[in-house]
PDB file of C-alpha atoms in Angstrom:
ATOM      1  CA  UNK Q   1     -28.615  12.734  -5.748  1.00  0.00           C
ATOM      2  CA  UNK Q   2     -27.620  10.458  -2.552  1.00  0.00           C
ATOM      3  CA  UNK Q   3     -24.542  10.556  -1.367  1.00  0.00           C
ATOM      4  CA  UNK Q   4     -22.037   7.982  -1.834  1.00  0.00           C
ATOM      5  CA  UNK Q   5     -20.992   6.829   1.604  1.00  0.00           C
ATOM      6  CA  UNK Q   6     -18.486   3.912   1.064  1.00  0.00           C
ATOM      7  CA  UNK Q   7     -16.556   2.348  -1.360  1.00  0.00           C
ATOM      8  CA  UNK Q   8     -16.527  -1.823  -1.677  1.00  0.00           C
ATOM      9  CA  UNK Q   9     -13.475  -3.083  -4.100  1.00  0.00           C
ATOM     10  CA  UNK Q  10     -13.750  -6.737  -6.002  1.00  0.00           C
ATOM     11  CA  UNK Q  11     -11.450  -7.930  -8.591  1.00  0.00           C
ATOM     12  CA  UNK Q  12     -13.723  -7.285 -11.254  1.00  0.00           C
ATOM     13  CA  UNK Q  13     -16.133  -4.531 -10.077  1.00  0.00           C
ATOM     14  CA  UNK Q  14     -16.357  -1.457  -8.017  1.00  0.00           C
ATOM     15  CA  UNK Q  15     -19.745  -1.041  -5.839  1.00  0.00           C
ATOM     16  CA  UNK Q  16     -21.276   2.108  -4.150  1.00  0.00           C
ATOM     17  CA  UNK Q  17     -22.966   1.465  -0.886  1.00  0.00           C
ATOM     18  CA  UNK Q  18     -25.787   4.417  -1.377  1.00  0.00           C
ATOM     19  CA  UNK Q  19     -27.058   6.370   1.819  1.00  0.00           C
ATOM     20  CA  UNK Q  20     -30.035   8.180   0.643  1.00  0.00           C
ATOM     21  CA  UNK Q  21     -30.906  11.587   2.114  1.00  0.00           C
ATOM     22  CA  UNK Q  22     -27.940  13.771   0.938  1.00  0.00           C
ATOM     23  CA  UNK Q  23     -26.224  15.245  -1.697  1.00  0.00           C
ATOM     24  CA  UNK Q  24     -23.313  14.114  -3.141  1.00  0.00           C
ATOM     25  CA  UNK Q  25     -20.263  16.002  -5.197  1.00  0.00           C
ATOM     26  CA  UNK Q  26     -20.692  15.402  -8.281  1.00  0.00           C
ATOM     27  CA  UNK Q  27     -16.758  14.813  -8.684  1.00  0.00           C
ATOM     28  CA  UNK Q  28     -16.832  12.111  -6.427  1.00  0.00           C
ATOM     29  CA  UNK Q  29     -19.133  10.193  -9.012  1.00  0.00           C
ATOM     30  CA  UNK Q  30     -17.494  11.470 -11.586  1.00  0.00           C
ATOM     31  CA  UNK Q  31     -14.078  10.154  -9.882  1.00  0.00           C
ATOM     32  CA  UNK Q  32     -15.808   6.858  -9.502  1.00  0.00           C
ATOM     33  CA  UNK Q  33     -17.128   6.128 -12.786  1.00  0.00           C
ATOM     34  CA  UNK Q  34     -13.309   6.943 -14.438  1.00  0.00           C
ATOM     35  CA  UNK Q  35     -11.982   4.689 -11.894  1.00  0.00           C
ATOM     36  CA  UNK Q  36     -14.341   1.900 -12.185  1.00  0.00           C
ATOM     37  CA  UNK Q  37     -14.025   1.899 -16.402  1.00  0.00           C
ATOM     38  CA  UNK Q  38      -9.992   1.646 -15.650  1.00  0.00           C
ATOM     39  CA  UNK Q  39     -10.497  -0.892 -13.391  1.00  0.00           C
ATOM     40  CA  UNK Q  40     -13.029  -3.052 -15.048  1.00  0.00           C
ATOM     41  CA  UNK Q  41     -10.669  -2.913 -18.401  1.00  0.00           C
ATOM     42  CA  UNK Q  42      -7.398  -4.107 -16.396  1.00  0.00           C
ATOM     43  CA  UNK Q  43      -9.530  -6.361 -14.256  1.00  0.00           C
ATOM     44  CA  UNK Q  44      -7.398  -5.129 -11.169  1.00  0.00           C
ATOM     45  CA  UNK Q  45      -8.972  -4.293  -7.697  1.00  0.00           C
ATOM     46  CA  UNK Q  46      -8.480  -1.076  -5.641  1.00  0.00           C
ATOM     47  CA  UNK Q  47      -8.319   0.184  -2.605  1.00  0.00           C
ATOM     48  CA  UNK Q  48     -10.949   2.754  -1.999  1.00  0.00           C
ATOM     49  CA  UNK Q  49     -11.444   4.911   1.106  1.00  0.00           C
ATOM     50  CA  UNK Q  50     -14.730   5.610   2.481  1.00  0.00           C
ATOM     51  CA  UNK Q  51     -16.992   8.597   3.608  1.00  0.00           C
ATOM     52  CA  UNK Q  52     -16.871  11.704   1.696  1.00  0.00           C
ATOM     53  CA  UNK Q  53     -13.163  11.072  -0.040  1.00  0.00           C
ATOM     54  CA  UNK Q  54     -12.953  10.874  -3.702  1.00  0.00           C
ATOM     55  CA  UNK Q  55     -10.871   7.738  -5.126  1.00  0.00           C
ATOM     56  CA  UNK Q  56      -7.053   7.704  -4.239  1.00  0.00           C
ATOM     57  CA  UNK Q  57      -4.574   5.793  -6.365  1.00  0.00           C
ATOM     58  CA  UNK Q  58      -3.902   4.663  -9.722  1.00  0.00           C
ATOM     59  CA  UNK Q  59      -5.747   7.520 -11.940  1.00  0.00           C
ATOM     60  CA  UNK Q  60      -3.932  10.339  -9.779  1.00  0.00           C
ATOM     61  CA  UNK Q  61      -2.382  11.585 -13.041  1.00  0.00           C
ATOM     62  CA  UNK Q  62      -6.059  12.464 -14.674  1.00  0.00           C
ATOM     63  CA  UNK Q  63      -8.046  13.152 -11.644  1.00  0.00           C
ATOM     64  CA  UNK Q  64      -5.161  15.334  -9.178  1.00  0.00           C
ATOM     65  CA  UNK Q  65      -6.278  19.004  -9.068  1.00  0.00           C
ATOM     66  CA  UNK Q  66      -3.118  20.264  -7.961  1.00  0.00           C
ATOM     67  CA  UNK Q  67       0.811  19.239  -7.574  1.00  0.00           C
ATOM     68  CA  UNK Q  68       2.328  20.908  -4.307  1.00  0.00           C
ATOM     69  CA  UNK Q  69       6.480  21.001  -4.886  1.00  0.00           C
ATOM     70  CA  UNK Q  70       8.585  21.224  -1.809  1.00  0.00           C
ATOM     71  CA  UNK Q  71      11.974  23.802  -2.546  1.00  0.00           C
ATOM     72  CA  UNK Q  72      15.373  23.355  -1.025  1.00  0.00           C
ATOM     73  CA  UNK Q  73      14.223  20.119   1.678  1.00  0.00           C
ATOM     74  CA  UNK Q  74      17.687  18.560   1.233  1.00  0.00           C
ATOM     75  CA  UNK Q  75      20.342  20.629   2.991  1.00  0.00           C
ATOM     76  CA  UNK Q  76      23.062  19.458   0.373  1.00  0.00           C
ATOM     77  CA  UNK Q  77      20.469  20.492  -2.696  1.00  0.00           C
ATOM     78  CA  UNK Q  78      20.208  23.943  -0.899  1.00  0.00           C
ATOM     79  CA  UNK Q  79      23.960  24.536  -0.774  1.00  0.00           C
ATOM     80  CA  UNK Q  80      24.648  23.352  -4.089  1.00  0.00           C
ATOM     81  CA  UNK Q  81      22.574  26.161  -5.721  1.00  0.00           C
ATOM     82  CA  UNK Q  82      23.796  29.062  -3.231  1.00  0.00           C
ATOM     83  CA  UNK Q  83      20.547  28.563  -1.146  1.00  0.00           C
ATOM     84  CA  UNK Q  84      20.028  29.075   2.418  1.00  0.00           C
ATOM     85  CA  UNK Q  85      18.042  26.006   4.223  1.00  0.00           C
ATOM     86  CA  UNK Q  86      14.704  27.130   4.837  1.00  0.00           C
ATOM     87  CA  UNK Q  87      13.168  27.733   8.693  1.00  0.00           C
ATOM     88  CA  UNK Q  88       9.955  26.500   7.276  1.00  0.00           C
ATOM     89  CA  UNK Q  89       8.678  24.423   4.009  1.00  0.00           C
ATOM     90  CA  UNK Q  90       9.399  26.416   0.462  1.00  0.00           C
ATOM     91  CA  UNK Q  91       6.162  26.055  -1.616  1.00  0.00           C
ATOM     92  CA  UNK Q  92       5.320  26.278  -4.658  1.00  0.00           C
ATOM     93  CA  UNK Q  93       2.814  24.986  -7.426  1.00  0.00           C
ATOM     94  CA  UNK Q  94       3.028  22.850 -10.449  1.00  0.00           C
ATOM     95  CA  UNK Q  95       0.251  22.461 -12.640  1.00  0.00           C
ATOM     96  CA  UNK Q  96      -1.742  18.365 -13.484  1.00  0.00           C
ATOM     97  CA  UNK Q  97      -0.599  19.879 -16.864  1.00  0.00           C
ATOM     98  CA  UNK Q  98       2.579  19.190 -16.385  1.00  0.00           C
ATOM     99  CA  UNK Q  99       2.397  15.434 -15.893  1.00  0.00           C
ATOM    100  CA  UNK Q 100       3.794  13.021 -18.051  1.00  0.00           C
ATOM    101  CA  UNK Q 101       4.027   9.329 -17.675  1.00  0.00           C
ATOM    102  CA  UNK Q 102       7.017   6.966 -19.432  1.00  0.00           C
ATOM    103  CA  UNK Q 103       6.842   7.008 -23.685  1.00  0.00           C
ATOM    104  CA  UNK Q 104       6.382  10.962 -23.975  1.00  0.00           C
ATOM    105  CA  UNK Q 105       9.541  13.076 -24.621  1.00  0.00           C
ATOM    106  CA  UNK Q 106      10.572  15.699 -22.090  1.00  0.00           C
ATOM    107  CA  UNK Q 107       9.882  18.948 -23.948  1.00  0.00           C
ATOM    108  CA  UNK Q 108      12.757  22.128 -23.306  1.00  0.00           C
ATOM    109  CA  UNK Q 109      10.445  25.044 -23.247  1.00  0.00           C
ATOM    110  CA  UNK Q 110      10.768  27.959 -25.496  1.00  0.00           C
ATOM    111  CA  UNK Q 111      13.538  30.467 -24.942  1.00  0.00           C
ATOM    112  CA  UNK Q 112      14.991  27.955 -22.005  1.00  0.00           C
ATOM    113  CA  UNK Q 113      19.157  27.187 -22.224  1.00  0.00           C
ATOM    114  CA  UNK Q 114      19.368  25.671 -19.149  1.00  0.00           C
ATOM    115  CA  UNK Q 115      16.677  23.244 -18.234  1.00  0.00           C
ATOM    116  CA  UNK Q 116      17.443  21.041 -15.041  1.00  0.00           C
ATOM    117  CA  UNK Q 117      16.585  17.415 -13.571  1.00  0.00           C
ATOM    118  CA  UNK Q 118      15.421  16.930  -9.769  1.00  0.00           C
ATOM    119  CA  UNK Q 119      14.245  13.370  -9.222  1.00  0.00           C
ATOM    120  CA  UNK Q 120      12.085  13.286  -5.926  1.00  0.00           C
ATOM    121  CA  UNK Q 121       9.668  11.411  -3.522  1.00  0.00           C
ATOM    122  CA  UNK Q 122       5.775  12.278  -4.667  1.00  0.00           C
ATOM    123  CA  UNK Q 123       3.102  11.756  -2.235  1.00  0.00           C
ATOM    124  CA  UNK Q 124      -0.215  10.559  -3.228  1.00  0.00           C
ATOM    125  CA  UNK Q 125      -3.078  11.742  -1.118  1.00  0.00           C
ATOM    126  CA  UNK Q 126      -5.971   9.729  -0.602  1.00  0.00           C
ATOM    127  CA  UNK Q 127      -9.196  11.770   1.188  1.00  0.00           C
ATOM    128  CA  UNK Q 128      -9.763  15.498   1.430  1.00  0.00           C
ATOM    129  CA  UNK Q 129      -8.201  17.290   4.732  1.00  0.00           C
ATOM    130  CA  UNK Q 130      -7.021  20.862   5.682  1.00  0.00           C
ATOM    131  CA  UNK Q 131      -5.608  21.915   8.890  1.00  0.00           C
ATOM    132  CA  UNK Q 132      -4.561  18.118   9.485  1.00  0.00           C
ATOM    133  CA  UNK Q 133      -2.533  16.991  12.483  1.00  0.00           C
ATOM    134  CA  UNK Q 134       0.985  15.903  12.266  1.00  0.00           C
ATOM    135  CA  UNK Q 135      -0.003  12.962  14.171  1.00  0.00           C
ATOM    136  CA  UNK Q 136      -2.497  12.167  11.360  1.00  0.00           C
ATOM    137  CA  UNK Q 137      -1.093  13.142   8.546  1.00  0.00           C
ATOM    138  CA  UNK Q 138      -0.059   9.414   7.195  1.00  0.00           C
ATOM    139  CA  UNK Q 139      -3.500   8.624   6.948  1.00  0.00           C
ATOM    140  CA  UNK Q 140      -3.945  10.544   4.099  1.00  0.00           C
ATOM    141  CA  UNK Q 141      -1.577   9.195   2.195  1.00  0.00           C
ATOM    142  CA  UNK Q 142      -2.314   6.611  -0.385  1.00  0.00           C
ATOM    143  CA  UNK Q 143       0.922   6.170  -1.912  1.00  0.00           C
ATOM    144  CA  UNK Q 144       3.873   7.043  -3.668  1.00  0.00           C
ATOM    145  CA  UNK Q 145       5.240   8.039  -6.937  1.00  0.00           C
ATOM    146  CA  UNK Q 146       8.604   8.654  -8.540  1.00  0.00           C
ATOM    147  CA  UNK Q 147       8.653  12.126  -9.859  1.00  0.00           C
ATOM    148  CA  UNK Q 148      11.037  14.577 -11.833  1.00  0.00           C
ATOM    149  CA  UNK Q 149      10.470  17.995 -11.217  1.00  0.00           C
ATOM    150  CA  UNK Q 150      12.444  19.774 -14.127  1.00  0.00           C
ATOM    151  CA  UNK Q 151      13.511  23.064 -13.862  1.00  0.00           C
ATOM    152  CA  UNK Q 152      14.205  25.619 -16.379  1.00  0.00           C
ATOM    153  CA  UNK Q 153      17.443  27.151 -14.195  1.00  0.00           C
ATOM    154  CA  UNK Q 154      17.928  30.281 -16.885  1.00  0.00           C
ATOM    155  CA  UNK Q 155      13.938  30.913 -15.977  1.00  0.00           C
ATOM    156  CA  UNK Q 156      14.083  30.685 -12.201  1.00  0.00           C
ATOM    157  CA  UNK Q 157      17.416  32.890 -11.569  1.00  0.00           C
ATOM    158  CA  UNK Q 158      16.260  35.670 -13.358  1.00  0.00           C
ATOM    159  CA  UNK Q 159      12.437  35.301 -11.705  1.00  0.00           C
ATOM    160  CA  UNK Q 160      14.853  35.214  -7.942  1.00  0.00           C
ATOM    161  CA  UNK Q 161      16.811  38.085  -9.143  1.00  0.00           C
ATOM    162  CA  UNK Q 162      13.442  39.681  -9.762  1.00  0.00           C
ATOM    163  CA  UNK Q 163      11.415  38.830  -6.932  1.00  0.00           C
ATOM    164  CA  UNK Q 164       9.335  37.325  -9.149  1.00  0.00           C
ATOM    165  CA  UNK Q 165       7.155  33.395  -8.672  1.00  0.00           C
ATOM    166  CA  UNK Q 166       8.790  30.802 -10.065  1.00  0.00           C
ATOM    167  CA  UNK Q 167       5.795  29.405 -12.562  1.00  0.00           C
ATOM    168  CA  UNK Q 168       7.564  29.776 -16.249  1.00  0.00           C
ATOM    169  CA  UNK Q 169      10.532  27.638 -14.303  1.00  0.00           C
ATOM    170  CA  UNK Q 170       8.602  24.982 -12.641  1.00  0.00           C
ATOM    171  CA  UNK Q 171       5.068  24.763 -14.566  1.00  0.00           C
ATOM    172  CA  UNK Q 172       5.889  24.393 -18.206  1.00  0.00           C
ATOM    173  CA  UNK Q 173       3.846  21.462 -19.918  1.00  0.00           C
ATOM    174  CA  UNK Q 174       6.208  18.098 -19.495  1.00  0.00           C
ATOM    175  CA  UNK Q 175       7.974  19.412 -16.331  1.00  0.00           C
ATOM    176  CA  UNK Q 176       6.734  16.473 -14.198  1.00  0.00           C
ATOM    177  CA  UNK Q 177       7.172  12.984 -15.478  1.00  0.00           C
ATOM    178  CA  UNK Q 178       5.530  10.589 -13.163  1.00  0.00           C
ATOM    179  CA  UNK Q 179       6.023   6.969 -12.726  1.00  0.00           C
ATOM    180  CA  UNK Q 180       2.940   4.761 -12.012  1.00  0.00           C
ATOM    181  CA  UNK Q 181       0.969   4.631  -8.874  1.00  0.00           C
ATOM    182  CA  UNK Q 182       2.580   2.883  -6.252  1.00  0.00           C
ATOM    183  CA  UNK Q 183       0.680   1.497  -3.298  1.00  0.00           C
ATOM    184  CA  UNK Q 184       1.409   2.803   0.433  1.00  0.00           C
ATOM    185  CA  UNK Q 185       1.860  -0.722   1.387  1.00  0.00           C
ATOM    186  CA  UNK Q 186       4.675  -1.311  -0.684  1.00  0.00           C
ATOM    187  CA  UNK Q 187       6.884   1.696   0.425  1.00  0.00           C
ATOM    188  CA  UNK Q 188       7.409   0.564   4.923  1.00  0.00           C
ATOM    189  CA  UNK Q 189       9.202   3.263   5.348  1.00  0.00           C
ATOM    190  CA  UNK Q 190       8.978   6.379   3.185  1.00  0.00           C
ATOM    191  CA  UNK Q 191      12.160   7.779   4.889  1.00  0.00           C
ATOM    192  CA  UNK Q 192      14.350   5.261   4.302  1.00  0.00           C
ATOM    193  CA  UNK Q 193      14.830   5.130   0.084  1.00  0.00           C
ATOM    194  CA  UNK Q 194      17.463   5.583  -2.004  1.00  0.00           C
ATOM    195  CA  UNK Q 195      16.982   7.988  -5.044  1.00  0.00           C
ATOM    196  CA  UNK Q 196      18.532   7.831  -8.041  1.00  0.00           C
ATOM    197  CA  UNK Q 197      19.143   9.500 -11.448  1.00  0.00           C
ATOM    198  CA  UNK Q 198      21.407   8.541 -14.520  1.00  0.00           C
ATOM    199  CA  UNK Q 199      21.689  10.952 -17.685  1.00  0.00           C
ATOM    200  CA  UNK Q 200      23.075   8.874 -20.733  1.00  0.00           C
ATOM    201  CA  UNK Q 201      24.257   6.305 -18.317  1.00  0.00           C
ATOM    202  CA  UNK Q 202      25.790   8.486 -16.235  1.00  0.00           C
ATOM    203  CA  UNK Q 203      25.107   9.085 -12.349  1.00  0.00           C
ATOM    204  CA  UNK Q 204      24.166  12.185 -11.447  1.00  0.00           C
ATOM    205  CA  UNK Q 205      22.062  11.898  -8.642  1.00  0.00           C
ATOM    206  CA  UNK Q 206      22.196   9.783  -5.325  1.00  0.00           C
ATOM    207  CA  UNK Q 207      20.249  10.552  -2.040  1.00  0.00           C
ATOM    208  CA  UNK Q 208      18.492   9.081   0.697  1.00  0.00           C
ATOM    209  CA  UNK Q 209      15.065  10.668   1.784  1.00  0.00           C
ATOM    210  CA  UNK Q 210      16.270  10.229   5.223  1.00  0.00           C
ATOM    211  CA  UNK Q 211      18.295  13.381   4.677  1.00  0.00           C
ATOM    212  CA  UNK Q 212      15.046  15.397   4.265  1.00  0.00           C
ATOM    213  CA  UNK Q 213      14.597  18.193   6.314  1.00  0.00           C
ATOM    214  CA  UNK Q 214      11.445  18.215   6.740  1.00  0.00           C
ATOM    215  CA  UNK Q 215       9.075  14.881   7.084  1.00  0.00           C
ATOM    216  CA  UNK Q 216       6.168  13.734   5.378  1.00  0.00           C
ATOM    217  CA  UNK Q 217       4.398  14.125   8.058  1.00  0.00           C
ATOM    218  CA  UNK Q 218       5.198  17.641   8.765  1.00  0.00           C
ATOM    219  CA  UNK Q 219       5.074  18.410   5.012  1.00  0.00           C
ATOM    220  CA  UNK Q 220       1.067  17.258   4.955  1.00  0.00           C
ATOM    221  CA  UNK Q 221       0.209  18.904   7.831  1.00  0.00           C
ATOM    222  CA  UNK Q 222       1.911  22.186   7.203  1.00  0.00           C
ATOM    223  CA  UNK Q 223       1.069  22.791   3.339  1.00  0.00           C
ATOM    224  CA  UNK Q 224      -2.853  21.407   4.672  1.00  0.00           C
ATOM    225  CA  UNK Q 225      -2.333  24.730   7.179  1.00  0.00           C
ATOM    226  CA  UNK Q 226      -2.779  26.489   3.671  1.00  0.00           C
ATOM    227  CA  UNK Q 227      -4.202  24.754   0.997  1.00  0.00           C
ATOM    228  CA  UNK Q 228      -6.851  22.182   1.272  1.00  0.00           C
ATOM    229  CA  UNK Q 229      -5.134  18.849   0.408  1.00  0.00           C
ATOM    230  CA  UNK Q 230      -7.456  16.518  -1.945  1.00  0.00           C
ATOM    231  CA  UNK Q 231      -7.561  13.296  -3.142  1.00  0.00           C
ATOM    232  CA  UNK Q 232      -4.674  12.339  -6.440  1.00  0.00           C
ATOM    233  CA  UNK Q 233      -3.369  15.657  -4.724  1.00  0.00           C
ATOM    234  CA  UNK Q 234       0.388  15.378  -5.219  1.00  0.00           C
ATOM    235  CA  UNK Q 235       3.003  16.333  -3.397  1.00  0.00           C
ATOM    236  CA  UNK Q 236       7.075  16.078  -4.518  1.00  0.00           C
ATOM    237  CA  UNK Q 237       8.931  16.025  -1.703  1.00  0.00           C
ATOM    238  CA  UNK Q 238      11.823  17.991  -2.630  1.00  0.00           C
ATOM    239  CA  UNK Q 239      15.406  17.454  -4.296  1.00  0.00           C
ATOM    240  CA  UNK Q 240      19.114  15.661  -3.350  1.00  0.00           C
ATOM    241  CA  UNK Q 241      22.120  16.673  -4.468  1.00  0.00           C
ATOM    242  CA  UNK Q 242      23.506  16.698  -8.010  1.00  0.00           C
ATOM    243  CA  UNK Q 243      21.019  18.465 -10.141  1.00  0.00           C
ATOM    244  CA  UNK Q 244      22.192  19.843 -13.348  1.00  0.00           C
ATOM    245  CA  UNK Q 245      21.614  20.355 -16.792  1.00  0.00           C
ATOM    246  CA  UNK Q 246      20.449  18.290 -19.808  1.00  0.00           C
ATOM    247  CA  UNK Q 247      20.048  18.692 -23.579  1.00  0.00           C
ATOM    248  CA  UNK Q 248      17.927  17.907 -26.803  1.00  0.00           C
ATOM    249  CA  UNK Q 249      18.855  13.916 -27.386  1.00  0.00           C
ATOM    250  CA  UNK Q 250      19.396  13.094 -23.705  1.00  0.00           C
ATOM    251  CA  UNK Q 251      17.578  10.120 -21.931  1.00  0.00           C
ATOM    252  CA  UNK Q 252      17.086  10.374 -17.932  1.00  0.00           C
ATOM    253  CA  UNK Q 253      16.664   7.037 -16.093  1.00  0.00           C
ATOM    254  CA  UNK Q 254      15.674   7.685 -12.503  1.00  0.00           C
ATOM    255  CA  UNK Q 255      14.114   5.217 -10.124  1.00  0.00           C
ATOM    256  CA  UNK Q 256      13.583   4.503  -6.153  1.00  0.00           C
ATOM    257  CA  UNK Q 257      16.221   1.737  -5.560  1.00  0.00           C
ATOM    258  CA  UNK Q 258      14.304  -1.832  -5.294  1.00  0.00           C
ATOM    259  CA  UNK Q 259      10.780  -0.002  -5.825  1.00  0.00           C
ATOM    260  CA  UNK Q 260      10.619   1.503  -9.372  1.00  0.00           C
ATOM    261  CA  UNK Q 261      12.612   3.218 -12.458  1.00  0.00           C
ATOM    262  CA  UNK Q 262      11.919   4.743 -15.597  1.00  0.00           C
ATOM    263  CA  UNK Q 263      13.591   6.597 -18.594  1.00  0.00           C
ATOM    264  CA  UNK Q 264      12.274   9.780 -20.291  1.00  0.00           C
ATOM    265  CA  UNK Q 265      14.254  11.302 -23.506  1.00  0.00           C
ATOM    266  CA  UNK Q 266      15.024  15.241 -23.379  1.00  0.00           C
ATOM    267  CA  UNK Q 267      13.647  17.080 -26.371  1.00  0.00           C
ATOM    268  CA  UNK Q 268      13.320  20.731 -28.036  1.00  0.00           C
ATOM    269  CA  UNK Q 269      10.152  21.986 -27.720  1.00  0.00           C
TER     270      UNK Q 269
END
């Protein structure tokens, strides 16, 4: 099979410029295909990225392999819970099982009593890098997404009491409602936005990701140190202030001031 070497948007079509002579993944035209049916139905053009990458963008929800969840990155977060501010990035993983997009219910998980919001910053990466240099690491990026990264608390103290990973707490099926894609070019300065997040009307929630300890730019290079970073890779970008609890019945609007906002409703699972 030839490899696909580059990527040509148009408003109605996507085309493959073919270089003939090696062998392509078969994800990327796998990636392709998806994208271009999506496209073609909404008659909306994309920005693709050329060379080896596989498509960044819109379809991040179905096509991401992996969701790469940044612990304790707002000092105020960390002190709230009892939490020391980390020296280095807290990682940790969230399954593309856990997505959810606007219209389905947030589900409490079995056995949970205490099930948290944290609205955050997601990062959308665009082409396949590891070991990526600070310097670099923007150009990976593809955009931006408005994420909730809900905790089950009751699950996560007893797995820190234990020593234990944190997977039952963070990786339960609904714990990451996503809004939809949003393009790099309409976020100028990724460290400059106001989060937000309302529960029945009711503000709970109000940062700045300028009070991030750690920058995007750090965060890409550093978790690429580890893991290879892919494209519709997501990262959330950590936590403010004001977390807390919410019940069967409850609706959480969140949004990125002037950008984007959404509303899920809180259910038993």
């Amino acid at each position: 099979m030839p490899k696909i070497n580059r990527y040509i948007p148009s408003s109605k079509t996507l085309l493959a410029v073919i270089k003939k002579g090696k062998q392509a993944d078969f994800k990327i035209w796998l990636d392709f295909f998806l994208t271009r049916l999506y496209f073609a139905s909404t008659n909306t053009a994309i920005d693709i990225m050329s060379g080896n990458t596989a498509i960044a963008g819109a379809r991040f929800f179905d096509l991401g392999r992996k969701i790469v969840a940044v612990g304790r990155n707002y000092r105020e977060h960390a002190a709230e819970l009892g939490n020391q501010v980390p020296e280095k990035p807290l990682l940790f993983i969230k399954p593309p099982s856990s997505y959810i997009r606007e219209g389905t219910p947030i589900k409490i998980p079995k056995g949970c009593s205490s099930l948290h919001h944290e609205v955050e910053l997601g990062v959308v990466i665009g082409q396949r890098g590891s070991d990526i240099p600070e310097d670099q690491a923007m150009n990976y990026v593809s955009g931006y997404v408005l994420a909730l990264d809900m905790t089950a608390r009751d699950f996560q103290s007893v797995a820190k009491a234990k020593g234990h990973p944190w997977t039952m707490a963070k990786g339960f099926d609904t714990s990451c409602p996503v809004s939809d894609f949003i393009p790099k070019d309409k976020i100028l300065d990724p460290h400059n936005l106001e989060l937000w997040l309302d529960v029945n009307g009711v503000s709970k929630q109000r940062g700045t990701t300028q009070d991030m300890i750690f920058t995007l730019p750090y965060l890409i290079s550093y978790i690429s140190e580890y893991f290879t970073l892919e494209a519709n890779d997501v990262i959330l970008t950590g936590t403010p202030a004001g977390v807390g609890p919410v019940v069967s019945g409850d609706v959480i609007k969140a949004g990125i001031r002037d950008i984007v906002e959404y509303s899920f409703r809180v259910e038993q699972k």
